[in-house]
mmCIF file of C-alpha atoms in Angstrom:
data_model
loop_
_atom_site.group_PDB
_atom_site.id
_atom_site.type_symbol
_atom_site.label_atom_id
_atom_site.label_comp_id
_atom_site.label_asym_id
_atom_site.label_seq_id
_atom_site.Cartn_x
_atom_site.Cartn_y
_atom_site.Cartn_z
ATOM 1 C CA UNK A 1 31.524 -9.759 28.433
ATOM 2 C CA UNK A 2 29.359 -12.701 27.538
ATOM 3 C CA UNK A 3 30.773 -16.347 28.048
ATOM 4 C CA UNK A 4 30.784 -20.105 27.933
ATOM 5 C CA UNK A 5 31.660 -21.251 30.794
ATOM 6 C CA UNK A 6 31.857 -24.899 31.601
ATOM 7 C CA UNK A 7 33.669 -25.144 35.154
ATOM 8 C CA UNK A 8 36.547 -26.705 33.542
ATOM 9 C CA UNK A 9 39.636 -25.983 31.452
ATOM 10 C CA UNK A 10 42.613 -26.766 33.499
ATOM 11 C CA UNK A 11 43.513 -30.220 31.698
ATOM 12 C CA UNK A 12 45.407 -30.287 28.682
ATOM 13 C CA UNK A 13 42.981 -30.246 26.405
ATOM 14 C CA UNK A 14 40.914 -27.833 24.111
ATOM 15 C CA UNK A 15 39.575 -25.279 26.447
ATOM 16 C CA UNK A 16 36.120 -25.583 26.749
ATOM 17 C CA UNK A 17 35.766 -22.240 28.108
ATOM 18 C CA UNK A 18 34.731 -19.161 25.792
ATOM 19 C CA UNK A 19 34.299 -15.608 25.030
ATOM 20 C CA UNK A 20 31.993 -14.915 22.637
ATOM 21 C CA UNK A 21 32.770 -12.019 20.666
ATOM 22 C CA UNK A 22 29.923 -9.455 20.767
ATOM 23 C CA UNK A 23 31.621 -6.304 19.578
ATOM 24 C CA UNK A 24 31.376 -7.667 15.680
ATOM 25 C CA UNK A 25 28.297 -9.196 16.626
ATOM 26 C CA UNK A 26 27.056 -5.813 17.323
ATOM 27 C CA UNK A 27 28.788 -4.379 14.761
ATOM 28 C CA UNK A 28 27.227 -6.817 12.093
ATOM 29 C CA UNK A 29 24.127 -5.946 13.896
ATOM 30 C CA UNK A 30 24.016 -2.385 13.532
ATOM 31 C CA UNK A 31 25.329 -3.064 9.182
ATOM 32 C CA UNK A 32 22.116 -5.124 8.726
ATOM 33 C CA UNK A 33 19.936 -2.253 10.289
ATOM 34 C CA UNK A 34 21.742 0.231 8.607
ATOM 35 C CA UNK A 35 21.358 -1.975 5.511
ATOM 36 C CA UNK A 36 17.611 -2.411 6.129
ATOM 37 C CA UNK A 37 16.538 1.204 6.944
ATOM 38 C CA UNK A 38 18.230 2.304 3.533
ATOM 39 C CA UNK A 39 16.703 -0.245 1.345
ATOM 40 C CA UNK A 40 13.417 -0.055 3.318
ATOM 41 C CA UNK A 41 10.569 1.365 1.157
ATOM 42 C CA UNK A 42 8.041 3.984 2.808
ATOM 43 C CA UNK A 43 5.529 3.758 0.599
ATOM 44 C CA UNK A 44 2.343 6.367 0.981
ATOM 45 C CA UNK A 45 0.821 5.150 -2.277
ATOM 46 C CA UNK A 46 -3.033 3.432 -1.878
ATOM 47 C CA UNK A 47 -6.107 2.395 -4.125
ATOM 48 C CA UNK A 48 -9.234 3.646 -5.354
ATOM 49 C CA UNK A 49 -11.303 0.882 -6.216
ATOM 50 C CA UNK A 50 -13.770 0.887 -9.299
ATOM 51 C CA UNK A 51 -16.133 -2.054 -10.471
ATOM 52 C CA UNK A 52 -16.121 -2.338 -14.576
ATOM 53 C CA UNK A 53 -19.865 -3.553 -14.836
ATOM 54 C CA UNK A 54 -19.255 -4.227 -18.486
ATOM 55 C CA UNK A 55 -19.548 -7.904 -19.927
ATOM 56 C CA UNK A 56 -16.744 -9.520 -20.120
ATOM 57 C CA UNK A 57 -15.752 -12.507 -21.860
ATOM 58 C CA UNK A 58 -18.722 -15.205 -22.010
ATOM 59 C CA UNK A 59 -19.618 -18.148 -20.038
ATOM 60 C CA UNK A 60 -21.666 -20.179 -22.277
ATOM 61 C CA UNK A 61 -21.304 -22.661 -19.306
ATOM 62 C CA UNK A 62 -22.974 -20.608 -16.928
ATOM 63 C CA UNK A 63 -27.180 -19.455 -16.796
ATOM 64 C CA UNK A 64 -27.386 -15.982 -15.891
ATOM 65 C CA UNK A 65 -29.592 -15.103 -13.522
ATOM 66 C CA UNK A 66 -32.788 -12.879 -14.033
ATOM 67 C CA UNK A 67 -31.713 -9.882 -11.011
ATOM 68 C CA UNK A 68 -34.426 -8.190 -9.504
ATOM 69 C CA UNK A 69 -33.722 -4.361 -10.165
ATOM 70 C CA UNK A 70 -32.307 -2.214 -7.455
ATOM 71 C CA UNK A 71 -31.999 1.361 -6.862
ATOM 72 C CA UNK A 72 -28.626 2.941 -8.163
ATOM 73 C CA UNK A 73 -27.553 6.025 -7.217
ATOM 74 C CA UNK A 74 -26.158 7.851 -10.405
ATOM 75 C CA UNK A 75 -24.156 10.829 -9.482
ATOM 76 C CA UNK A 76 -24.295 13.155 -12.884
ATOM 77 C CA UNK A 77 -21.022 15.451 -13.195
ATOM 78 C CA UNK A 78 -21.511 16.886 -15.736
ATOM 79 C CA UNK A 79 -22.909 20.382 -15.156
ATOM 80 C CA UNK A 80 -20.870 23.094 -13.961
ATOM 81 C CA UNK A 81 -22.163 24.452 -10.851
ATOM 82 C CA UNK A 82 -23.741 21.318 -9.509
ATOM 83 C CA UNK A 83 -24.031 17.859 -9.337
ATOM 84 C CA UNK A 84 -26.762 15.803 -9.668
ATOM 85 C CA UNK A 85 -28.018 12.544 -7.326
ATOM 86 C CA UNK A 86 -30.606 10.618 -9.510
ATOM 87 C CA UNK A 87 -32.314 7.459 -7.504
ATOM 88 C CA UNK A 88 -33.149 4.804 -10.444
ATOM 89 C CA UNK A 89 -34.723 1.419 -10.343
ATOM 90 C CA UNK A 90 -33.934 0.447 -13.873
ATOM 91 C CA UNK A 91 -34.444 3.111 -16.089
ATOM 92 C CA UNK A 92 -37.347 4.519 -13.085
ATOM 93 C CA UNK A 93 -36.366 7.372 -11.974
ATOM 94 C CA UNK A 94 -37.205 7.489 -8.633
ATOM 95 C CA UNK A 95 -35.695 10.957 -7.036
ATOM 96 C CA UNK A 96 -33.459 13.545 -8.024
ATOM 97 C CA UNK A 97 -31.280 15.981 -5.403
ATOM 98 C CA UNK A 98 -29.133 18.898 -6.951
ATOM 99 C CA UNK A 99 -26.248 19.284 -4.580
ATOM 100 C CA UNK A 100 -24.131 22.878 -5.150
ATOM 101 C CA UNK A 101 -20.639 22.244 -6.594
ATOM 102 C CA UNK A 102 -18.365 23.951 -3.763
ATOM 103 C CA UNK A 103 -15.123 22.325 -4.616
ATOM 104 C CA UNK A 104 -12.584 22.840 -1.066
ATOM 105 C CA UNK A 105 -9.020 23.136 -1.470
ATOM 106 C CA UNK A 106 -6.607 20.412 0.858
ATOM 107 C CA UNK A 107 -3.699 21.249 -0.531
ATOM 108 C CA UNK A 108 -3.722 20.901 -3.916
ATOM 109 C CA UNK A 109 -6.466 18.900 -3.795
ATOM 110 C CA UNK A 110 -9.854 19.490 -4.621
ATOM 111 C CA UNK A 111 -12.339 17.766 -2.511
ATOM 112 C CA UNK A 112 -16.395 18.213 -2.085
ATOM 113 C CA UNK A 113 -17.342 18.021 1.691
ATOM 114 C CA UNK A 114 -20.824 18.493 0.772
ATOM 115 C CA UNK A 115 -21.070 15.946 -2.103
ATOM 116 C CA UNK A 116 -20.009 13.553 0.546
ATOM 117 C CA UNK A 117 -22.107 14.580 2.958
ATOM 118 C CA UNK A 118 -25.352 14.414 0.917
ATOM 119 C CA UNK A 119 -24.439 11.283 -0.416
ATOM 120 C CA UNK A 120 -24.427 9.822 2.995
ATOM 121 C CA UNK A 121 -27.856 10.979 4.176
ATOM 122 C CA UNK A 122 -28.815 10.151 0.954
ATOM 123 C CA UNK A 123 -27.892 6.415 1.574
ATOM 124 C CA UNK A 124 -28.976 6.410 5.098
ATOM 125 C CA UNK A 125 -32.567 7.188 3.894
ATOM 126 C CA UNK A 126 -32.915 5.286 0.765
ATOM 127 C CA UNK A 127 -29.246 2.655 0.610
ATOM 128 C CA UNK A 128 -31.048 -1.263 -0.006
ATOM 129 C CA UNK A 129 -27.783 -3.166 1.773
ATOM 130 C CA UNK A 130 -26.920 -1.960 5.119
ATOM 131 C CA UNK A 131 -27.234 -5.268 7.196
ATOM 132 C CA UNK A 132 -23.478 -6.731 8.518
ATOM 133 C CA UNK A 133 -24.340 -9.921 6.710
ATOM 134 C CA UNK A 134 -25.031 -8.267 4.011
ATOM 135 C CA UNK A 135 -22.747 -9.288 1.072
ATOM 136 C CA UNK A 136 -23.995 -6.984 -1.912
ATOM 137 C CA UNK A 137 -22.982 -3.035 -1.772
ATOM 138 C CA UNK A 138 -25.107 -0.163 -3.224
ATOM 139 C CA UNK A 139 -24.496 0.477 -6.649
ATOM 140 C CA UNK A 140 -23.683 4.210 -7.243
ATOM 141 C CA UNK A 141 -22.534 5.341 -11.318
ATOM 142 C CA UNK A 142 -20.657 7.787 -12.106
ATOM 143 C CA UNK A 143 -22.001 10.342 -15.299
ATOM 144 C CA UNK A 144 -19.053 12.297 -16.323
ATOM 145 C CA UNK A 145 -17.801 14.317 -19.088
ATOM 146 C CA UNK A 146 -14.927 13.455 -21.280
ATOM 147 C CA UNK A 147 -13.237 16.650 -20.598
ATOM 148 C CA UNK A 148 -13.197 16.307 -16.850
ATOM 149 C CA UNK A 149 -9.834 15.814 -15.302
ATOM 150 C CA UNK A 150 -9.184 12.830 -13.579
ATOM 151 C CA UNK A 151 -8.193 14.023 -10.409
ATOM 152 C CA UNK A 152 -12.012 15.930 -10.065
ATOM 153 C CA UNK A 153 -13.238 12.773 -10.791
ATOM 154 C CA UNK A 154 -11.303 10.823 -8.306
ATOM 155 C CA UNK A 155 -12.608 13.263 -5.806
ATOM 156 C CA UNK A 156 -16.053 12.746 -6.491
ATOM 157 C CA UNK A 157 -15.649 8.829 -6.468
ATOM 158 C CA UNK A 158 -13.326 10.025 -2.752
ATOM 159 C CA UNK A 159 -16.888 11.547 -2.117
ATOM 160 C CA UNK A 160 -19.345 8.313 -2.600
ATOM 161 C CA UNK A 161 -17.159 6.353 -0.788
ATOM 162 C CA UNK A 162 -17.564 8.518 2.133
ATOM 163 C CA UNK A 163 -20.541 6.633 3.793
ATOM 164 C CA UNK A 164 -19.662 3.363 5.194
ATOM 165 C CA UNK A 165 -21.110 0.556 6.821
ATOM 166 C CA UNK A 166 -20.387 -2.502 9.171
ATOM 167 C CA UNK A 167 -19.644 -5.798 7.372
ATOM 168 C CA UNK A 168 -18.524 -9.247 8.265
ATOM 169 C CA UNK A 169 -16.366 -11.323 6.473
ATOM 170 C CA UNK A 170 -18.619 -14.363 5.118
ATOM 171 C CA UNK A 171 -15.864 -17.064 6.677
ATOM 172 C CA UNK A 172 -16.023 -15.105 9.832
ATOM 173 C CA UNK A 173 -14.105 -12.896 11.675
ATOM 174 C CA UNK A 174 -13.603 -9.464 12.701
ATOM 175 C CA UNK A 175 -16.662 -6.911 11.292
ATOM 176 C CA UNK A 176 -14.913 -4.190 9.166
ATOM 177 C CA UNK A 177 -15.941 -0.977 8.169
ATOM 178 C CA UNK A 178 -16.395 -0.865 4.285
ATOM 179 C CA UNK A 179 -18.091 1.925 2.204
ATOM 180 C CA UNK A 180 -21.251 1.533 1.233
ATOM 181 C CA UNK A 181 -21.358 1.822 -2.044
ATOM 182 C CA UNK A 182 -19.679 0.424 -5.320
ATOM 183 C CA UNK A 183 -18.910 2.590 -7.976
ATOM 184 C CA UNK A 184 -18.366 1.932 -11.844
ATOM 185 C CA UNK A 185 -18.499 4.659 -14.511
ATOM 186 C CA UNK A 186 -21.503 5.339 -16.865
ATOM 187 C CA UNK A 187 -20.673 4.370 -20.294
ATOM 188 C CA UNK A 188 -22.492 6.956 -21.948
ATOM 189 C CA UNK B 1 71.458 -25.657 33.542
ATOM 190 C CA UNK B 2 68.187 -25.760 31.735
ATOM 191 C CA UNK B 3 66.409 -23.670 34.267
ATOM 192 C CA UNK B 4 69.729 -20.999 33.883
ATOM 193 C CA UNK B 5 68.611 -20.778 29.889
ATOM 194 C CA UNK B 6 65.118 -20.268 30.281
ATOM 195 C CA UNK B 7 65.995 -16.974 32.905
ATOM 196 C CA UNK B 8 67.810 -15.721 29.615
ATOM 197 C CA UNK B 9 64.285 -15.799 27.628
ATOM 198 C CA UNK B 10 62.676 -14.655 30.746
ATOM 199 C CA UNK B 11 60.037 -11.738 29.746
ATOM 200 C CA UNK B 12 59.805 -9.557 32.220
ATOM 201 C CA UNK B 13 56.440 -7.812 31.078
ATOM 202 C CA UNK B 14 53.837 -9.824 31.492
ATOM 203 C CA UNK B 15 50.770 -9.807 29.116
ATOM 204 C CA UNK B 16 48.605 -7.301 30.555
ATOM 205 C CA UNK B 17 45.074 -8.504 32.202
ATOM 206 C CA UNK B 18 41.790 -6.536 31.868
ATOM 207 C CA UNK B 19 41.744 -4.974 34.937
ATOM 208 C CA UNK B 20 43.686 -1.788 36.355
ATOM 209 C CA UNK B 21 42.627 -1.933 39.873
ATOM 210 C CA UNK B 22 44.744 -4.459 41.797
ATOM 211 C CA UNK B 23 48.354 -4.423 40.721
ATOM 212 C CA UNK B 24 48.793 -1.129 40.379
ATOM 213 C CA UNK B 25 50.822 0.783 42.863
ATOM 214 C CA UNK B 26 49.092 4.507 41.970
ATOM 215 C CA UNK B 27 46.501 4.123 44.779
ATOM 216 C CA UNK B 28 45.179 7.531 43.773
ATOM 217 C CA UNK B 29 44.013 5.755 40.863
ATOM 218 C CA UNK B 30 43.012 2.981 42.484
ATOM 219 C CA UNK B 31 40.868 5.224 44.299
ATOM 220 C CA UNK B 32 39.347 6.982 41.549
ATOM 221 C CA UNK B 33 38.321 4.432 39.980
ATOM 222 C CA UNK B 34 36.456 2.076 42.640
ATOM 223 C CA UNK B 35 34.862 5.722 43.539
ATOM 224 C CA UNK B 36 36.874 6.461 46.717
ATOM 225 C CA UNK B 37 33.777 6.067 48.706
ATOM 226 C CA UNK B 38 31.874 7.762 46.438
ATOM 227 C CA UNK B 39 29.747 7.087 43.131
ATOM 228 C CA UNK B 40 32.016 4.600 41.164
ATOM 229 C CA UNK B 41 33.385 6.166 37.566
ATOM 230 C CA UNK B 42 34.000 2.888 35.969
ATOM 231 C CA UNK B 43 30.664 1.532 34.535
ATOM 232 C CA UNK B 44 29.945 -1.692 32.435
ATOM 233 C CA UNK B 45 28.195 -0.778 29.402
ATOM 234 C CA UNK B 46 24.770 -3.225 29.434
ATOM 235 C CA UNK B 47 25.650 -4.888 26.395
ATOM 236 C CA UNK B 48 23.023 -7.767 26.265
ATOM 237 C CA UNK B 49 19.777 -5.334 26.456
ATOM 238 C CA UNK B 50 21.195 -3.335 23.538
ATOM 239 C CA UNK B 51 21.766 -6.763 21.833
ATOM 240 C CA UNK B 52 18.468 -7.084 22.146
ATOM 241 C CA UNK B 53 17.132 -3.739 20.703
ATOM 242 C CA UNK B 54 19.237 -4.326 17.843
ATOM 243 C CA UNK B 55 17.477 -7.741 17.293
ATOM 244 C CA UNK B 56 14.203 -6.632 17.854
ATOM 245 C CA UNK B 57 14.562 -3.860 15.474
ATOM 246 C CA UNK B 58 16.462 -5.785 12.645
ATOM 247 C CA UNK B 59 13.400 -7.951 12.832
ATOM 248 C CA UNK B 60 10.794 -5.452 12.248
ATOM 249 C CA UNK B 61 12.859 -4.131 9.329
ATOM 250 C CA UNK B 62 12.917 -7.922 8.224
ATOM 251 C CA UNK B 63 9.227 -8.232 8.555
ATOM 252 C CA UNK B 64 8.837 -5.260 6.296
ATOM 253 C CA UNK B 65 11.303 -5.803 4.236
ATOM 254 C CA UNK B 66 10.010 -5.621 0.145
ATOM 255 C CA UNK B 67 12.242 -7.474 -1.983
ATOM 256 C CA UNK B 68 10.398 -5.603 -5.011
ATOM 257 C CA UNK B 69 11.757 -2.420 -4.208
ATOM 258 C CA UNK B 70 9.508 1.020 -4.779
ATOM 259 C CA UNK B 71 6.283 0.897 -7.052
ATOM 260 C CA UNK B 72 7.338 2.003 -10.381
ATOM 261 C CA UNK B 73 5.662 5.244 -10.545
ATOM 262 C CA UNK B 74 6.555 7.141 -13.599
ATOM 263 C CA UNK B 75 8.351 10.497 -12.535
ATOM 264 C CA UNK B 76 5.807 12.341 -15.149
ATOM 265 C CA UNK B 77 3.157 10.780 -13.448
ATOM 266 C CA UNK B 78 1.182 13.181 -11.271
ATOM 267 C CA UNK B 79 -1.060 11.105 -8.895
ATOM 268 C CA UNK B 80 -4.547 12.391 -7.321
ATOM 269 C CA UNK B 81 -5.003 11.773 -3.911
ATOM 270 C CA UNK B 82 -7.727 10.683 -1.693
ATOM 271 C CA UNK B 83 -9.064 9.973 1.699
ATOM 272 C CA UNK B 84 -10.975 6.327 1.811
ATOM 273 C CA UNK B 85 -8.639 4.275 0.093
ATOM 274 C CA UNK B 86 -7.695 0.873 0.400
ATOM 275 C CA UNK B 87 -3.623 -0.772 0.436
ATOM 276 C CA UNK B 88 -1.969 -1.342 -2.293
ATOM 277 C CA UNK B 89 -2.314 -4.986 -3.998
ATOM 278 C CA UNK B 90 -0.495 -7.050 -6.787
ATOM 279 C CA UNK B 91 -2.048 -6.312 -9.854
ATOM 280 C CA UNK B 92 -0.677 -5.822 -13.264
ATOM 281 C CA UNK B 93 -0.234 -1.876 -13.571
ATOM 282 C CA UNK B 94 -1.405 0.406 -15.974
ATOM 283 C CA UNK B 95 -0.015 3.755 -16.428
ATOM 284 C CA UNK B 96 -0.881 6.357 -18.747
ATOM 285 C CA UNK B 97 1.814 8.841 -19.260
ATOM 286 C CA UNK B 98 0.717 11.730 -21.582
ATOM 287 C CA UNK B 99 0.138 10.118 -24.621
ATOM 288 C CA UNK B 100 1.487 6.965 -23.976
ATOM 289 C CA UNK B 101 -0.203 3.829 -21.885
ATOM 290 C CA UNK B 102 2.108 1.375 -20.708
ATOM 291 C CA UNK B 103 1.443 -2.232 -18.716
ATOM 292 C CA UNK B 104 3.879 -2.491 -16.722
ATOM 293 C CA UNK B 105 6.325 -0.477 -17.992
ATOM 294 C CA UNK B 106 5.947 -2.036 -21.790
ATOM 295 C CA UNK B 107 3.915 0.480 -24.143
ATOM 296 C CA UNK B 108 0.302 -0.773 -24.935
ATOM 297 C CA UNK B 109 -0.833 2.040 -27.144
ATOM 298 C CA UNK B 110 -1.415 5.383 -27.223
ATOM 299 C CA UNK B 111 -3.926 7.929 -25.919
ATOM 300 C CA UNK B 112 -4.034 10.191 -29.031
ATOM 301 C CA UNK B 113 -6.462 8.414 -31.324
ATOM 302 C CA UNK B 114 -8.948 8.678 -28.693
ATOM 303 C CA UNK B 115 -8.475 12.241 -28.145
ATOM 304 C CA UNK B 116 -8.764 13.016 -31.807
ATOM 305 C CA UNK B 117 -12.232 10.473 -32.113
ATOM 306 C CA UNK B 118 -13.327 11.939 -28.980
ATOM 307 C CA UNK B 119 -15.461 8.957 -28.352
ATOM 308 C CA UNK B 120 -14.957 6.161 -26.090
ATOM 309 C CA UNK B 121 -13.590 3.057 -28.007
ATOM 310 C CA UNK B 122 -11.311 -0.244 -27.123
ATOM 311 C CA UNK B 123 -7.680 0.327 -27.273
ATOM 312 C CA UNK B 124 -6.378 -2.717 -29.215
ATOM 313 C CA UNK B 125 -2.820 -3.054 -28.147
ATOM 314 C CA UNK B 126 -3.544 -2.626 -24.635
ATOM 315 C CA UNK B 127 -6.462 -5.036 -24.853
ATOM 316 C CA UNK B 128 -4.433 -8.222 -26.574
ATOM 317 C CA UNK B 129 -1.700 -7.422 -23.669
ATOM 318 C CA UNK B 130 -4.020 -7.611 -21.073
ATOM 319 C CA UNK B 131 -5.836 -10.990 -22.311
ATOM 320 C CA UNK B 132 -2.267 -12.629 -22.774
ATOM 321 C CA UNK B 133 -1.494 -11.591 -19.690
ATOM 322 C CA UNK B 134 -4.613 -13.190 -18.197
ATOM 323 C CA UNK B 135 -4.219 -16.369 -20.162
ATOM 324 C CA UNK B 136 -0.636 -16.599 -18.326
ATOM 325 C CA UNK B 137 -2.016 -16.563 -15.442
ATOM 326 C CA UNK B 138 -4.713 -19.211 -15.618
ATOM 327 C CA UNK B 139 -1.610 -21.423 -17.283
ATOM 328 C CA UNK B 140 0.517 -20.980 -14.562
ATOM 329 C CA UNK B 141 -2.819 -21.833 -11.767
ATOM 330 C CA UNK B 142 -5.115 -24.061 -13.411
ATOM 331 C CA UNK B 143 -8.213 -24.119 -11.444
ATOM 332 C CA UNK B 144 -8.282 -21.107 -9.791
ATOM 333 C CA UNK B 145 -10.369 -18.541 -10.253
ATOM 334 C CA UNK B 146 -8.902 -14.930 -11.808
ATOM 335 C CA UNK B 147 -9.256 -12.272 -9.837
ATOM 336 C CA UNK B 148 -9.152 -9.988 -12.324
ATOM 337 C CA UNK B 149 -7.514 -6.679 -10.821
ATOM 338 C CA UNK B 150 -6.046 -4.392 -12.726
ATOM 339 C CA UNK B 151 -4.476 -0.955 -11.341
ATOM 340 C CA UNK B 152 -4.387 2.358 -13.402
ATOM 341 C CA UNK B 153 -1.902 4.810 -12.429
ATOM 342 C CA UNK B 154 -3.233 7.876 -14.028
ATOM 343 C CA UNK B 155 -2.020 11.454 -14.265
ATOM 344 C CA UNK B 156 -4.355 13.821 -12.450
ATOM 345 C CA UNK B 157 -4.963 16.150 -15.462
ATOM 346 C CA UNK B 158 -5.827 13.205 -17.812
ATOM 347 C CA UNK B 159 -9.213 13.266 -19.434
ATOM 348 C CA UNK B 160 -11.921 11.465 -18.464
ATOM 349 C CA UNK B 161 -12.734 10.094 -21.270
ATOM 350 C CA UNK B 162 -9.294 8.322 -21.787
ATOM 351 C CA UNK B 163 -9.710 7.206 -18.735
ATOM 352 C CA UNK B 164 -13.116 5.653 -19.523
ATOM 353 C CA UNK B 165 -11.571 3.996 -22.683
ATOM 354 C CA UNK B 166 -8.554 2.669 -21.060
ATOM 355 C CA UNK B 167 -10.895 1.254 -18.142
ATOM 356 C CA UNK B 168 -13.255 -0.329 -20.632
ATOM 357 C CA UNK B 169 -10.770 -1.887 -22.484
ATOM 358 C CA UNK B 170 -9.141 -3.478 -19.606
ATOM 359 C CA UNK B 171 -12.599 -4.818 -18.483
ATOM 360 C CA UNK B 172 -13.514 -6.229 -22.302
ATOM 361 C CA UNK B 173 -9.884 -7.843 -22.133
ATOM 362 C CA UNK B 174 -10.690 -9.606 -18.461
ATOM 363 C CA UNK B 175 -10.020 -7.650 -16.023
ATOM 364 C CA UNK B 176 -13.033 -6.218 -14.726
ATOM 365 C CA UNK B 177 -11.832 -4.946 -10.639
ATOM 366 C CA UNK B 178 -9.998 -1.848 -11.511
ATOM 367 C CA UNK B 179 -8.270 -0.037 -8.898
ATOM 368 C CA UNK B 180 -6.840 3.746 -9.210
ATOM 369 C CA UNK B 181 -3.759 4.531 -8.321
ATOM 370 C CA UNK B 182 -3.945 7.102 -5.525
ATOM 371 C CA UNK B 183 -1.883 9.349 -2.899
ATOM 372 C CA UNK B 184 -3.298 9.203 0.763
ATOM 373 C CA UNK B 185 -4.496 12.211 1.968
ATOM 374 C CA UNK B 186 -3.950 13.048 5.465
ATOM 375 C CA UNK B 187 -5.544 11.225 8.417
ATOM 376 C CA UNK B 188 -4.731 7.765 8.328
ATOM 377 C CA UNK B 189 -6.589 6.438 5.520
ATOM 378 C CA UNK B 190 -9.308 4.158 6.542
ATOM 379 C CA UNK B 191 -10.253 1.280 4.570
ATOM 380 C CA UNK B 192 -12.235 2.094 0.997
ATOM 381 C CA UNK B 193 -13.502 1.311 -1.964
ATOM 382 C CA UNK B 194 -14.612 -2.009 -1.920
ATOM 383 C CA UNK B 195 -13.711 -5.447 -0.085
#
């Protein structure tokens, strides 16, 4: 067993020699990871991140900025057999791409493999931010109808974040792999 | 005369010591247990190493240790799941339960006027919630800027278009970074959806 052990001890004082006592150290040991692993939370929950490009409340204090338009990708939802990848530069329409609606089953689950997959060629010919430095993401908006259940329409958001690109963090560090694209919901 | 009353009080058992092998006269035991020239049966257990595994792993439970508990997820709740997602963050929750919407576990309206107008409009008592609950926030840290994140936990067969107003709503009221509530599916769930 584990000691203290000075040398000493044989005058008539206070020993100065000791055991320590590791059984209830071990026990106590083995209470706090029993106490731990019980109260320990395994959580498997995430986010799905959405930007609300709607005004909010105003900054009389601040000049807004004219923006030079972009392109947006607006990903229409709406019909039944396909969707629909509109290029705009303001209210330009610039290109249109029907992609099939082939919804896959994971589970229970509904996901659209090729939705993602367009959407990523589709930003690797025409996406405007793709340098590391680059701050801004592509702005994709999502058309869809008010009947649509919100799990369909957190697979089609699942599917524009499928592209991603390299980015580094303006104070520096590590580069991280972020999607390309930002998405916020049409209004009408 | 002393010494005679002492032998009276004499114990003849001493206190037994720790070890078997020297005082006693069974030498087949003595045998046995030293191993009698072969492997020895008597074996220290190594105490100090499994100290140390105990430590080590009471420390990584410390480390990720919530004092918050669980994320209150409504057991009617139904939750979508998806593959680029991003961890979860400290936000003031949103969570619309049939017809009810609750922040936080306090109800902030229902669903059902929207579902009867079937247009997207402003849900009052979640948006003067929300704003208070902003203007706490930049009380209790003056100067800093609000970040603004909100997180809806929706069920999966809710319709879009309450969705939409709820979202709205909580951007007209301040809170303009909305995050949805998700399950991870499979693989191990990459960073997504902003940064």
């Amino acid at each position: 067993m584990a000691g203290i052990d000075t040398g000493g001890g044989h005058g008539k004082g206070r020993a100065t020699n000791h055991e320590i006592p590791l059984i209830p150290f071990i026990d106590f040991l083995l209470c706090l990871v029993a106490f731990l692993l019980v109260t320990a939370v395994w959580s498997q929950m995430a986010r799905i991140n959405a930007d609300a490009r709607v005004p909010g409340p105003p900054k009389p204090d601040e000049e807004v900025e004219k923006q030079q338009k972009e392109k947006q990708l607006h990903v229409e939802m709406r019909g039944e057999r396909k969707f629909q990848l509109v290029w705009k530069e303001g209210s330009t329409v610039v290109n249109t791409i029907d992609v099939e609606r082939k919804p896959v089953k994971v589970g229970e689950e509904t996901r659209y493999p090729d939705l993602a997959k367009k959407i990523s060629e589709e930003w690797t010919a025409n996406g405007s931010h793709r340098a590391g430095t680059d701050q801004k993401l592509d702005q994709a908006v999502l058309h869809t109808d008010n009947s649509t259940q919100f799990h369909d329409v957190i697979a089609v958001i699942d599917a524009i974040y499928t592209p991603q690109r390299d980015w580094n963090p303006p104070g520096g560090g590590a580069p991280k792999k972020i999607p390309s694209f930002n998405v916020t919901f049409a209004v009408n | 005369m002393s010494e005679k009353a002492l032998s009276r009080f004499e114990q003849p058992i001493s206190v037994p010591g720790r070890r078997l092998l020297h005082h006693i006269p069974l030498h087949f035991v003595v045998k046995k247990v030293v191993g009698g020239g072969h492997r020895a049966s008597n074996h220290e257990i190594p105490l100090i190493p499994f100290i140390d595994f105990l430590l080590c792993i009471v420390l990584f439970l410390l480390a990720s240790f919530s004092a918050s508990g669980e994320l209150p997820i409504d057991k009617n709740v139904q939750l979508p799941k998806a593959e680029n997602v991003l961890d979860m963050t400290e936000a003031p929750m949103v969570a619309i339960t049939g017809t009810q919407i609750l922040v936080d576990g306090v109800p902030a309206g229902n669903t059902r006027a929207i579902e009867e107008a079937n247009r997207l409009q402003r849900i009052d008592e979640l948006f003067n919630i929300l704003k208070n609950k902003r203007e706490l926030w930049k009380q209790i840290n003056p100067g800093k800027e609000f970040p603004g994140v909100a997180i809806l936990q929706v069920d999966k067969k809710v319709p879009a278009l309450v969705v939409k107003s709820v979202f709205q709503t909580a951007a007209f009221a301040g809170f303009p970074n909305i995050s949805f509530m998700v399950g991870r599916l499979g693989g191990p769930g990459g960073e997504g959806g902003g940064h």
